[in-house]
Short mmCIF file of C-alpha atoms and ligand atoms in Angstrom, two decimals:
data_model
loop_
_atom_site.label_atom_id
_atom_site.label_comp_id
_atom_site.label_asym_id
_atom_site.label_seq_id
_atom_site.Cartn_x
_atom_site.Cartn_y
_atom_site.Cartn_z
CA MET A 580 0.59 31.56 91.13
CA GLN A 581 -3.05 30.72 91.75
CA LEU A 582 -3.41 27.60 89.77
CA LYS A 583 -0.05 26.10 91.05
CA ASN A 584 -2.63 26.25 94.34
CA ASN A 585 -4.89 24.33 92.47
CA GLU A 586 -6.02 21.15 94.72
CA LYS A 587 -7.74 20.00 91.76
CA TYR A 588 -4.79 20.11 88.62
CA LYS A 589 -1.89 19.87 91.08
CA ASN A 590 -0.60 17.01 89.70
CA TYR A 591 -2.47 17.34 86.41
CA PHE A 592 1.40 18.63 84.17
CA VAL A 593 3.24 16.33 85.85
CA ASN A 594 4.75 14.29 83.04
CA LYS A 595 3.42 16.37 80.24
CA LYS A 596 5.60 18.12 78.22
CA TYR A 597 5.61 21.41 76.40
CA ASN A 598 7.61 22.95 72.57
CA ILE A 599 7.71 26.46 72.45
CA THR A 600 8.44 27.70 68.98
CA THR A 601 9.84 30.90 68.64
CA PHE A 602 9.49 33.91 65.89
CA GLY A 603 11.24 36.96 65.74
CA CYS A 604 13.77 38.99 67.56
CA GLN A 605 15.41 38.82 70.80
CA MET A 606 12.64 40.48 73.07
CA ASN A 607 10.67 37.03 71.91
CA GLU A 608 13.13 34.95 72.59
CA HIS A 609 13.01 36.33 75.97
CA ASP A 610 9.53 36.59 76.13
CA SER A 611 9.33 32.42 75.14
CA GLU A 612 12.31 31.30 78.13
CA ARG A 613 10.40 33.51 80.21
CA ILE A 614 6.94 30.73 79.36
CA SER A 615 9.44 28.49 79.71
CA TYR A 616 9.56 29.60 83.50
CA ILE A 617 6.27 29.38 84.35
CA LEU A 618 4.76 25.83 82.51
CA GLU A 619 8.23 24.47 84.08
CA ASP A 620 7.23 26.32 87.37
CA LEU A 621 3.45 24.03 87.20
CA GLY A 622 5.45 20.91 86.04
CA TYR A 623 5.64 20.86 82.84
CA THR A 624 9.23 19.24 81.25
CA LYS A 625 10.73 21.36 77.29
CA THR A 626 10.46 18.63 74.80
CA ASP A 627 11.64 19.95 70.99
CA ASP A 628 9.88 17.65 69.70
CA ARG A 629 6.49 19.48 68.23
CA ASN A 630 4.60 16.26 68.19
CA ASP A 631 5.01 14.24 71.39
CA ALA A 632 4.80 17.62 73.36
CA ASP A 633 1.47 18.30 74.99
CA PHE A 634 1.40 21.49 75.02
CA ILE A 635 2.46 23.68 71.98
CA LEU A 636 2.70 27.63 71.65
CA PHE A 637 3.63 29.44 68.88
CA ASN A 638 5.15 33.09 69.80
CA THR A 639 4.77 34.78 66.83
CA CYS A 640 6.40 37.91 65.01
CA LEU A 641 4.24 41.03 62.83
CA VAL A 642 7.87 42.64 62.08
CA ARG A 643 7.11 41.17 58.14
CA GLU A 644 5.35 39.36 56.23
CA ASN A 645 7.38 35.20 55.84
CA ALA A 646 7.09 35.64 59.78
CA GLU A 647 2.99 36.20 59.65
CA LEU A 648 2.75 33.37 56.80
CA LYS A 649 5.61 30.30 58.40
CA LEU A 650 3.21 31.01 61.12
CA TYR A 651 0.25 30.13 59.49
CA GLY A 652 1.41 26.90 57.93
CA GLN A 653 2.48 25.60 60.88
CA VAL A 654 -0.13 26.55 63.35
CA SER A 655 -1.98 24.53 59.96
CA SER A 656 -0.43 21.54 59.28
CA LEU A 657 -1.11 20.95 63.17
CA LYS A 658 -5.03 20.24 62.78
CA LYS A 659 -4.84 16.74 62.39
CA LEU A 660 -2.35 16.03 65.68
CA LYS A 661 -5.43 18.60 67.21
CA GLU A 662 -8.02 16.54 65.94
CA GLU A 663 -6.56 12.62 66.17
CA ASN A 664 -6.08 14.18 70.73
CA PRO A 665 -7.61 16.61 71.51
CA GLU A 666 -6.56 16.88 74.89
CA LYS A 667 -3.26 18.14 73.36
CA ILE A 668 -3.28 22.45 73.85
CA ILE A 669 -2.11 24.46 71.19
CA ALA A 670 -1.26 28.06 72.11
CA VAL A 671 -0.44 31.30 69.43
CA SER A 672 0.61 34.53 72.03
CA GLY A 673 3.57 37.42 70.90
CA CYS A 674 3.21 40.61 69.16
CA MET A 675 0.62 38.89 66.26
CA MET A 676 -2.06 38.32 68.53
CA GLN A 677 -1.81 41.48 69.71
CA THR A 678 -3.06 43.30 66.96
CA SER A 679 -7.18 42.76 65.80
CA VAL A 680 -6.35 41.70 61.56
CA ALA A 681 -3.39 38.72 62.78
CA ARG A 682 -5.20 37.65 65.56
CA GLU A 683 -8.88 37.33 63.38
CA VAL A 684 -7.52 34.91 61.35
CA ILE A 685 -6.08 32.15 64.00
CA GLU A 686 -9.03 33.16 65.69
CA LYS A 687 -11.43 32.39 62.74
CA LYS A 688 -9.10 29.87 60.39
CA HIS A 689 -7.82 28.40 62.98
CA LYS A 690 -10.40 26.02 65.25
CA GLU A 691 -7.44 24.25 66.69
CA VAL A 692 -5.40 26.72 68.76
CA ASP A 693 -6.61 26.18 72.29
CA ILE A 694 -5.38 29.67 74.17
CA ILE A 695 -4.48 33.20 72.36
CA PHE A 696 -2.27 35.21 74.46
CA GLY A 697 -0.15 38.36 73.65
CA THR A 698 2.64 39.91 75.25
CA LYS A 699 1.06 41.71 78.01
CA ASN A 700 -0.36 38.82 79.73
CA ILE A 701 2.71 36.31 79.59
CA ASN A 702 1.96 36.56 83.33
CA SER A 703 -1.48 35.04 83.15
CA LEU A 704 -0.73 31.35 81.87
CA PRO A 705 -1.42 29.23 84.26
CA ASP A 706 -4.56 31.20 84.89
CA LEU A 707 -5.76 31.30 81.17
CA LEU A 708 -4.50 27.63 80.91
CA PHE A 709 -6.84 26.77 83.81
CA LYS A 710 -10.07 28.26 82.28
CA TYR A 711 -9.12 25.63 78.84
CA LEU A 712 -8.47 23.10 81.91
CA GLU A 713 -12.58 23.90 83.34
CA THR A 714 -14.37 25.24 80.37
CA GLY A 715 -12.70 22.89 77.15
CA GLU A 716 -13.08 26.29 75.02
CA ARG A 717 -10.88 28.79 73.77
CA VAL A 718 -9.52 31.63 75.98
CA ILE A 719 -8.31 34.40 75.63
CA ASP A 720 -6.07 37.10 77.01
CA VAL A 721 -4.46 40.94 74.83
CA SER A 722 -5.47 43.11 77.31
CA GLU A 723 -3.21 46.25 77.97
CA ASP A 724 -3.41 46.56 81.34
CA ASN A 725 -1.69 43.60 82.67
CA VAL A 726 -0.17 46.06 85.77
CA LYS A 727 1.41 42.28 87.74
CA ASP A 728 3.33 41.44 83.94
CA ASP A 729 7.03 42.93 86.28
CA TYR A 730 7.92 39.07 85.67
CA VAL A 731 11.74 38.50 85.90
CA ASN A 732 11.97 34.84 86.83
CA TYR A 733 12.67 33.01 83.74
CA ASN A 734 14.89 29.63 82.00
CA SER A 735 17.83 31.62 80.35
CA LYS A 736 19.21 29.58 77.03
CA ASN A 737 21.87 28.56 79.29
CA ASN A 738 23.43 29.32 82.69
CA PHE A 739 25.89 32.20 81.55
CA GLN A 740 24.54 34.34 79.85
CA ALA A 741 21.18 36.22 80.32
CA TYR A 742 19.00 38.91 78.33
CA VAL A 743 16.99 41.75 80.87
CA ASN A 744 14.22 43.70 80.32
CA ILE A 745 14.64 47.08 80.08
CA MET A 746 11.66 48.52 78.50
CA ARG A 747 9.25 47.46 75.59
CA GLY A 748 7.12 48.95 73.69
CA CYS A 749 8.53 51.60 71.03
CA ASP A 750 7.22 55.51 70.57
CA ASN A 751 8.94 56.39 67.46
CA PHE A 752 6.68 55.56 64.44
CA CYS A 753 9.08 54.54 61.75
CA SER A 754 5.88 55.09 59.05
CA TYR A 755 7.09 50.98 57.97
CA CYS A 756 6.97 49.19 61.72
CA ILE A 757 4.05 47.29 62.83
CA VAL A 758 6.02 47.58 66.54
CA PRO A 759 4.17 50.47 67.85
CA GLN A 760 1.30 48.61 67.64
CA SER A 761 2.33 44.99 68.85
CA ARG A 762 4.84 46.13 71.06
CA GLY A 763 2.96 49.12 72.18
CA ARG A 764 3.94 52.18 73.75
CA GLU A 765 7.09 52.75 75.68
CA GLU A 766 7.21 51.78 79.68
CA SER A 767 10.72 51.56 81.20
CA ARG A 768 11.04 49.40 84.36
CA ARG A 769 12.68 50.93 87.18
CA PRO A 770 16.40 50.83 87.72
CA SER A 771 16.41 49.64 90.42
CA HIS A 772 14.16 45.95 89.31
CA ILE A 773 16.78 46.06 86.96
CA ILE A 774 19.47 46.44 88.47
CA GLU A 775 18.58 43.33 91.36
CA GLU A 776 17.65 40.47 88.79
CA ILE A 777 20.79 41.81 87.38
CA GLU A 778 23.04 41.57 90.73
CA ASN A 779 20.94 38.45 90.92
CA LEU A 780 22.09 37.01 88.00
CA VAL A 781 26.19 37.58 88.40
CA LYS A 782 25.56 35.88 92.43
CA ASN A 783 24.27 33.58 90.49
CA GLY A 784 27.39 32.80 88.39
CA TYR A 785 26.08 34.89 85.29
CA LYS A 786 29.13 36.31 82.70
CA GLU A 787 27.07 37.81 80.08
CA ILE A 788 23.52 40.56 80.10
CA THR A 789 22.03 41.29 77.80
CA LEU A 790 20.13 44.66 78.25
CA LEU A 791 16.63 44.38 75.98
CA GLY A 792 14.53 47.33 74.38
CA GLN A 793 13.29 47.84 71.20
CA ASN A 794 14.74 51.79 72.04
CA VAL A 795 16.94 51.58 74.56
CA ASN A 796 18.67 55.42 73.81
CA SER A 797 15.06 56.79 75.07
CA TYR A 798 15.30 54.48 78.78
CA GLY A 799 13.65 56.89 81.13
CA ASN A 800 11.35 59.69 78.80
CA LYS A 801 8.45 59.52 80.10
CA SER A 802 9.04 57.55 83.70
CA ASP A 803 8.74 59.37 87.12
CA PHE A 804 12.87 58.47 87.50
CA ASN A 805 15.56 60.14 85.95
CA VAL A 806 18.21 57.91 84.88
CA THR A 807 19.03 58.18 81.61
CA PHE A 808 20.25 55.29 79.13
CA PRO A 809 23.00 56.28 79.12
CA GLU A 810 23.64 56.39 83.59
CA LEU A 811 21.86 53.26 83.82
CA LEU A 812 23.84 51.33 81.79
CA GLU A 813 26.26 52.69 84.01
CA LYS A 814 25.07 51.85 87.25
CA CYS A 815 24.83 47.93 85.40
CA ALA A 816 28.43 48.18 84.73
CA LYS A 817 29.27 49.21 88.04
CA ILE A 818 27.99 45.69 89.07
CA GLU A 819 30.78 43.46 90.86
CA GLY A 820 31.64 40.44 88.74
CA LEU A 821 29.60 41.27 85.84
CA GLN A 822 32.30 40.46 82.45
CA ARG A 823 29.94 41.05 79.65
CA LEU A 824 26.88 43.82 79.47
CA ARG A 825 25.47 43.76 76.28
CA PHE A 826 22.31 45.61 74.61
CA THR A 827 20.17 46.14 72.23
CA THR A 828 18.79 48.44 70.05
CA SER A 829 19.62 51.26 69.38
CA HIS A 830 18.10 54.57 67.55
CA PRO A 831 20.86 56.14 66.13
CA LYS A 832 18.84 59.29 66.71
CA ASP A 833 19.44 58.74 70.40
CA LEU A 834 23.56 57.77 70.09
CA SER A 835 24.32 60.49 72.51
CA ASP A 836 28.58 61.37 73.52
CA ASP A 837 27.47 60.11 76.64
CA LEU A 838 26.68 56.80 75.59
CA ILE A 839 29.65 56.68 74.12
CA ARG A 840 31.94 58.18 76.64
CA VAL A 841 29.74 55.30 79.30
CA ILE A 842 31.08 52.28 76.97
CA LYS A 843 34.76 54.15 76.49
CA GLU A 844 34.01 54.28 79.81
CA ASN A 845 33.78 50.36 81.42
CA ASP A 846 35.60 47.33 80.28
CA ASN A 847 33.10 45.31 80.60
CA ILE A 848 30.84 46.57 78.13
CA CYS A 849 30.50 45.22 74.61
CA ASN A 850 32.77 47.52 72.09
CA TYR A 851 30.21 46.73 69.84
CA PHE A 852 27.10 48.52 68.18
CA HIS A 853 24.21 47.92 66.77
CA LEU A 854 23.76 50.99 64.25
CA PRO A 855 20.56 49.66 62.15
CA MET A 856 20.70 52.68 59.40
CA GLN A 857 17.34 51.09 57.49
CA SER A 858 17.99 53.60 54.44
CA GLY A 859 21.62 55.77 53.18
CA SER A 860 18.95 58.30 51.23
CA ASP A 861 17.75 61.61 52.62
CA LYS A 862 14.73 61.62 50.62
CA VAL A 863 13.38 57.50 52.01
CA LEU A 864 15.17 58.09 55.51
CA LYS A 865 12.63 61.28 55.76
CA ASP A 866 10.17 59.03 54.42
CA MET A 867 10.73 56.58 57.38
CA ASN A 868 10.05 59.29 59.69
CA ARG A 869 14.08 58.30 61.09
CA LYS A 870 14.32 61.56 61.92
CA TYR A 871 18.55 61.10 61.05
CA ASN A 872 19.82 61.74 57.90
CA LYS A 873 22.83 60.51 55.36
CA GLU A 874 25.43 62.48 56.91
CA GLN A 875 24.22 62.51 60.32
CA TYR A 876 24.52 58.72 60.65
CA LEU A 877 27.54 58.64 59.15
CA GLU A 878 28.47 61.37 62.41
CA LYS A 879 27.86 59.29 64.91
CA ALA A 880 29.38 55.83 63.42
CA ARG A 881 32.80 58.16 63.07
CA LYS A 882 32.71 59.27 66.44
CA LEU A 883 32.30 55.35 67.62
CA LYS A 884 35.19 54.49 65.52
CA GLU A 885 36.76 57.89 66.81
CA GLU A 886 36.76 56.90 70.55
CA ILE A 887 35.97 53.80 70.28
CA PRO A 888 39.07 52.11 68.52
CA GLY A 889 38.11 48.63 67.36
CA ILE A 890 34.98 48.78 68.28
CA ALA A 891 32.17 47.00 66.16
CA ILE A 892 29.45 48.45 64.32
CA SER A 893 26.25 46.31 62.52
CA THR A 894 23.37 47.65 60.83
CA ASP A 895 19.29 46.75 59.76
CA ILE A 896 19.24 48.30 55.94
CA ILE A 897 15.79 47.64 54.21
CA VAL A 898 15.74 47.32 50.81
CA GLY A 899 13.20 48.76 48.32
CA TYR A 900 11.47 51.17 49.96
CA PRO A 901 7.63 51.69 47.39
CA THR A 902 9.32 55.31 47.34
CA GLU A 903 13.73 53.93 47.25
CA THR A 904 14.82 55.20 43.66
CA GLU A 905 17.81 53.31 42.05
CA GLU A 906 20.08 57.07 43.12
CA ASP A 907 18.64 56.77 46.52
CA PHE A 908 19.21 52.83 46.45
CA GLN A 909 22.98 53.64 45.98
CA GLU A 910 23.38 56.02 48.91
CA THR A 911 22.82 53.42 50.62
CA LEU A 912 25.27 50.92 49.52
CA ASP A 913 27.97 54.29 50.48
CA VAL A 914 26.64 54.29 53.88
CA CYS A 915 27.66 50.59 54.00
CA ARG A 916 31.39 51.32 52.40
CA LYS A 917 32.11 54.37 54.13
CA VAL A 918 31.88 53.21 57.51
CA GLY A 919 32.50 49.37 56.94
CA PHE A 920 30.05 47.29 58.81
CA ASP A 921 30.93 44.36 60.36
CA THR A 922 27.69 42.72 60.03
CA ALA A 923 24.43 43.41 59.03
CA PHE A 924 20.76 42.17 58.51
CA THR A 925 19.37 42.86 55.64
CA PHE A 926 15.45 43.04 54.20
CA LYS A 927 13.47 43.69 52.12
CA TYR A 928 10.69 45.11 52.41
CA SER A 929 7.23 43.80 53.66
CA PRO A 930 4.44 46.25 54.22
CA ARG A 931 2.57 45.59 57.09
CA PRO A 932 -1.11 46.53 58.94
CA LYS A 933 -2.21 49.76 59.86
CA THR A 934 1.10 51.40 58.99
CA LYS A 935 2.19 54.43 57.24
CA ALA A 936 3.72 52.68 54.20
CA ALA A 937 1.39 50.03 53.42
CA LYS A 938 -0.61 52.67 51.36
CA LEU A 939 2.14 53.49 49.02
CA ASP A 940 2.60 51.25 46.23
CA PRO A 941 5.29 49.26 45.68
CA ILE A 942 8.32 48.44 43.75
CA ASP A 943 8.41 45.28 41.75
CA ASP A 944 9.65 42.24 43.03
CA LYS A 945 12.56 41.74 40.22
CA ILE A 946 13.76 45.36 41.12
CA VAL A 947 13.40 44.69 44.78
CA GLN A 948 15.45 40.83 44.01
CA ASP A 949 17.78 42.86 41.87
CA ARG A 950 19.03 45.61 44.51
CA PHE A 951 18.93 42.96 47.61
CA ASP A 952 21.30 40.91 45.65
CA ARG A 953 23.57 44.17 45.10
CA LEU A 954 23.89 45.36 48.19
CA LEU A 955 24.19 41.95 49.51
CA ASP A 956 27.60 41.21 46.59
CA THR A 957 28.74 44.82 48.09
CA LEU A 958 28.61 43.63 52.29
CA TYR A 959 29.90 40.62 51.94
CA PRO A 960 33.63 41.59 51.39
CA ILE A 961 33.04 44.27 53.19
CA PHE A 962 32.18 42.12 56.37
CA ASN A 963 35.07 40.06 55.39
CA GLU A 964 38.10 42.42 55.12
CA LYS A 965 37.03 43.02 58.55
CA ASN A 966 37.08 39.68 59.49
CA LYS A 967 40.77 39.71 57.96
CA GLU A 968 41.80 42.00 60.53
CA TYR A 969 41.27 39.29 63.09
CA VAL A 970 43.31 36.95 62.07
CA GLY A 971 47.39 36.90 64.05
CA LYS A 972 45.50 38.20 67.01
CA VAL A 973 45.14 37.34 70.23
CA VAL A 974 40.82 37.48 71.23
CA GLU A 975 38.97 37.04 74.61
CA VAL A 976 35.94 34.66 73.47
CA LEU A 977 33.31 33.29 75.74
CA LEU A 978 32.36 30.23 74.71
CA GLU A 979 28.68 29.14 73.76
CA SER A 980 28.55 25.34 72.33
CA GLU A 981 29.15 23.20 70.34
CA SER A 982 28.99 23.80 66.53
CA LYS A 983 26.40 22.26 64.09
CA ASN A 984 28.27 20.83 62.08
CA ASN A 985 31.53 19.04 64.01
CA LYS A 986 31.18 18.34 67.84
CA ASN A 987 35.10 18.56 68.09
CA VAL A 988 34.47 22.16 67.75
CA LEU A 989 32.79 25.28 69.71
CA THR A 990 31.80 28.79 69.15
CA GLY A 991 31.16 31.33 70.86
CA ARG A 992 31.95 35.25 70.50
CA THR A 993 34.69 38.21 71.66
CA ASP A 994 33.16 41.30 73.02
CA THR A 995 33.13 42.63 68.96
CA PHE A 996 30.47 39.47 69.11
CA LYS A 997 32.45 38.28 65.68
CA LEU A 998 31.20 34.72 65.86
CA VAL A 999 34.66 31.67 66.71
CA HIS A 1000 35.32 28.55 65.89
CA VAL A 1001 37.81 27.04 67.37
CA LYS A 1002 38.25 23.26 68.64
CA ALA A 1003 38.36 22.87 72.26
CA ASP A 1004 37.07 20.53 74.43
CA LYS A 1005 32.56 21.09 75.93
CA ASN A 1006 33.57 21.36 79.35
CA LEU A 1007 35.37 24.65 78.48
CA ILE A 1008 31.86 26.11 77.63
CA GLY A 1009 30.12 29.33 79.47
CA GLN A 1010 34.37 29.58 80.18
CA ILE A 1011 35.38 33.10 78.17
CA VAL A 1012 38.74 31.47 76.38
CA LYS A 1013 42.22 33.42 74.59
CA VAL A 1014 42.02 32.66 70.99
CA LYS A 1015 44.68 33.01 68.23
CA ILE A 1016 43.25 33.58 65.40
CA THR A 1017 43.84 31.79 62.11
CA ASP A 1018 41.31 32.01 59.48
CA ASN A 1019 38.37 33.73 58.31
CA THR A 1020 35.40 34.06 56.67
CA SER A 1021 32.97 36.29 55.53
CA PHE A 1022 30.53 35.83 58.62
CA THR A 1023 33.71 33.87 60.96
CA ILE A 1024 36.45 34.01 62.84
CA SER A 1025 38.64 30.61 63.45
CA GLY A 1026 41.41 30.44 65.53
CA GLU A 1027 43.13 27.22 68.23
CA LEU A 1028 43.14 28.35 72.17
CA VAL A 1029 45.94 29.75 73.14
CA GLN A 1030 46.83 28.06 76.79
CA ASP A 1031 48.67 30.30 80.12
N1 5AD B 1366 9.97 44.90 56.05
C1 5AD B 1366 11.02 45.51 56.40
N2 5AD B 1366 12.01 44.85 57.18
C2 5AD B 1366 11.30 45.56 58.19
N3 5AD B 1366 11.96 45.62 59.60
C3 5AD B 1366 10.85 46.30 60.41
N4 5AD B 1366 10.15 47.00 59.89
C4 5AD B 1366 10.61 45.85 58.00
C5 5AD B 1366 9.70 46.26 57.76
N5 5AD B 1366 7.73 46.43 57.31
C6 5AD B 1366 13.31 45.51 60.12
C7 5AD B 1366 14.09 46.57 60.54
C8 5AD B 1366 14.74 46.89 62.07
C9 5AD B 1366 14.65 45.26 62.22
C10 5AD B 1366 14.41 44.62 63.55
O1 5AD B 1366 13.37 44.57 60.67
O2 5AD B 1366 15.61 47.06 59.19
O3 5AD B 1366 15.08 47.38 62.14
FE1 SF4 B 1367 9.86 49.79 64.61
FE2 SF4 B 1367 11.39 51.95 64.27
FE3 SF4 B 1367 10.33 51.63 66.56
FE4 SF4 B 1367 12.21 50.45 65.65
S1 SF4 B 1367 12.35 52.56 66.18
S2 SF4 B 1367 10.43 49.22 66.40
S3 SF4 B 1367 11.77 50.68 63.02
S4 SF4 B 1367 9.09 51.72 64.78
#
């Protein structure tokens, strides 16, 4: 890294602190992990107190408008801090900086921001910092052609679970979605790089790996190597010592029988599938450019359950797409009941700049809110039923952290991604333990440790 070798700034970052606020998806979380690795490599240490930090970064998301508005608010609140402490460095990165509309708001209205960089410029951060320190002038790098950005070093959230990027970008152009603009066209990383990265993580004691991509099922399309996603997944699963393998996100149109077979045949691939449906109405799905209909979606979910008994299925649902009628919404509720989702991420439609759907007139807020409330009223009892099926069973749980509300309780996940609460000593964090489930809510299951 250039900056580290720069004599002038060799000791500059020692004793300096950084703070990162991350908005959005796991991809962004992973980017923040990479950024924190770079900052710590320079000499910075992490602080959870934003006001105490010398380098304050917002890693942004554009998928829905509320994340965007929240960002503007949080950056504005730093105006005074920057005025009083001009030596503090404020930076904004991520998806919002990839589109000119959102970037211009930061550039023009937020003079307190010193460094701006995009999703493909993470490795340039040391150079950008160096340039800023030299000139005192705002620096911006959102170039799309940063070929050296296949950087794998990062600080994972703990020393037993890690994300591994397998691809970036998306070519699907769902009518409501800004990701193809913010993350760019689909590009897959070479299988050998991915395998090597996971092998190293496993050698270092990591137990659970999550493969990340906007649409992992189309891995390998358009690339010069001949490896499909099921083939890659199988290669990863065969890595000796890897206990749990997850992946996200999938597109239902690309979920193949081969992928189902690979999950079924490899015990360390978790029995959990995130299958974003968005809507249950054929008409709305067509308007959204999703390229599957209700029946095809139900068929994929049915096949997953038939082939892999006990598999948990989660989904993403958008309520209030501009062309959605009450009948269309009823179709969505119908799919929820028929599939019996284990959990769901539910969103009110939010118009995003330059997407096809943004040209359509939105539905009245009150109607959207009413549908949203009815969707949750339908889903919560289904989640509860699903979780109740665990009561009385003994499950394996990877213990992740102390519960926020109760220090004597640890939280962890089953391979089906159920959130588990269990009384246990915190030195068990990072271990896979057996838990007898005694209780449940719509969102968690809880129980007691089973001693071997
Ligand atoms: N409005 C609401 N929800 C959206 N999502 C993506 N774009 C929008 C939007 N414009 C949701 C989809 C996607 C998830 C990551 O975010 O459900 O699967
Ligand atoms: Fe967005 Fe659709 Fe791509 Fe998912 S598949 S990132 S919803 S365009």
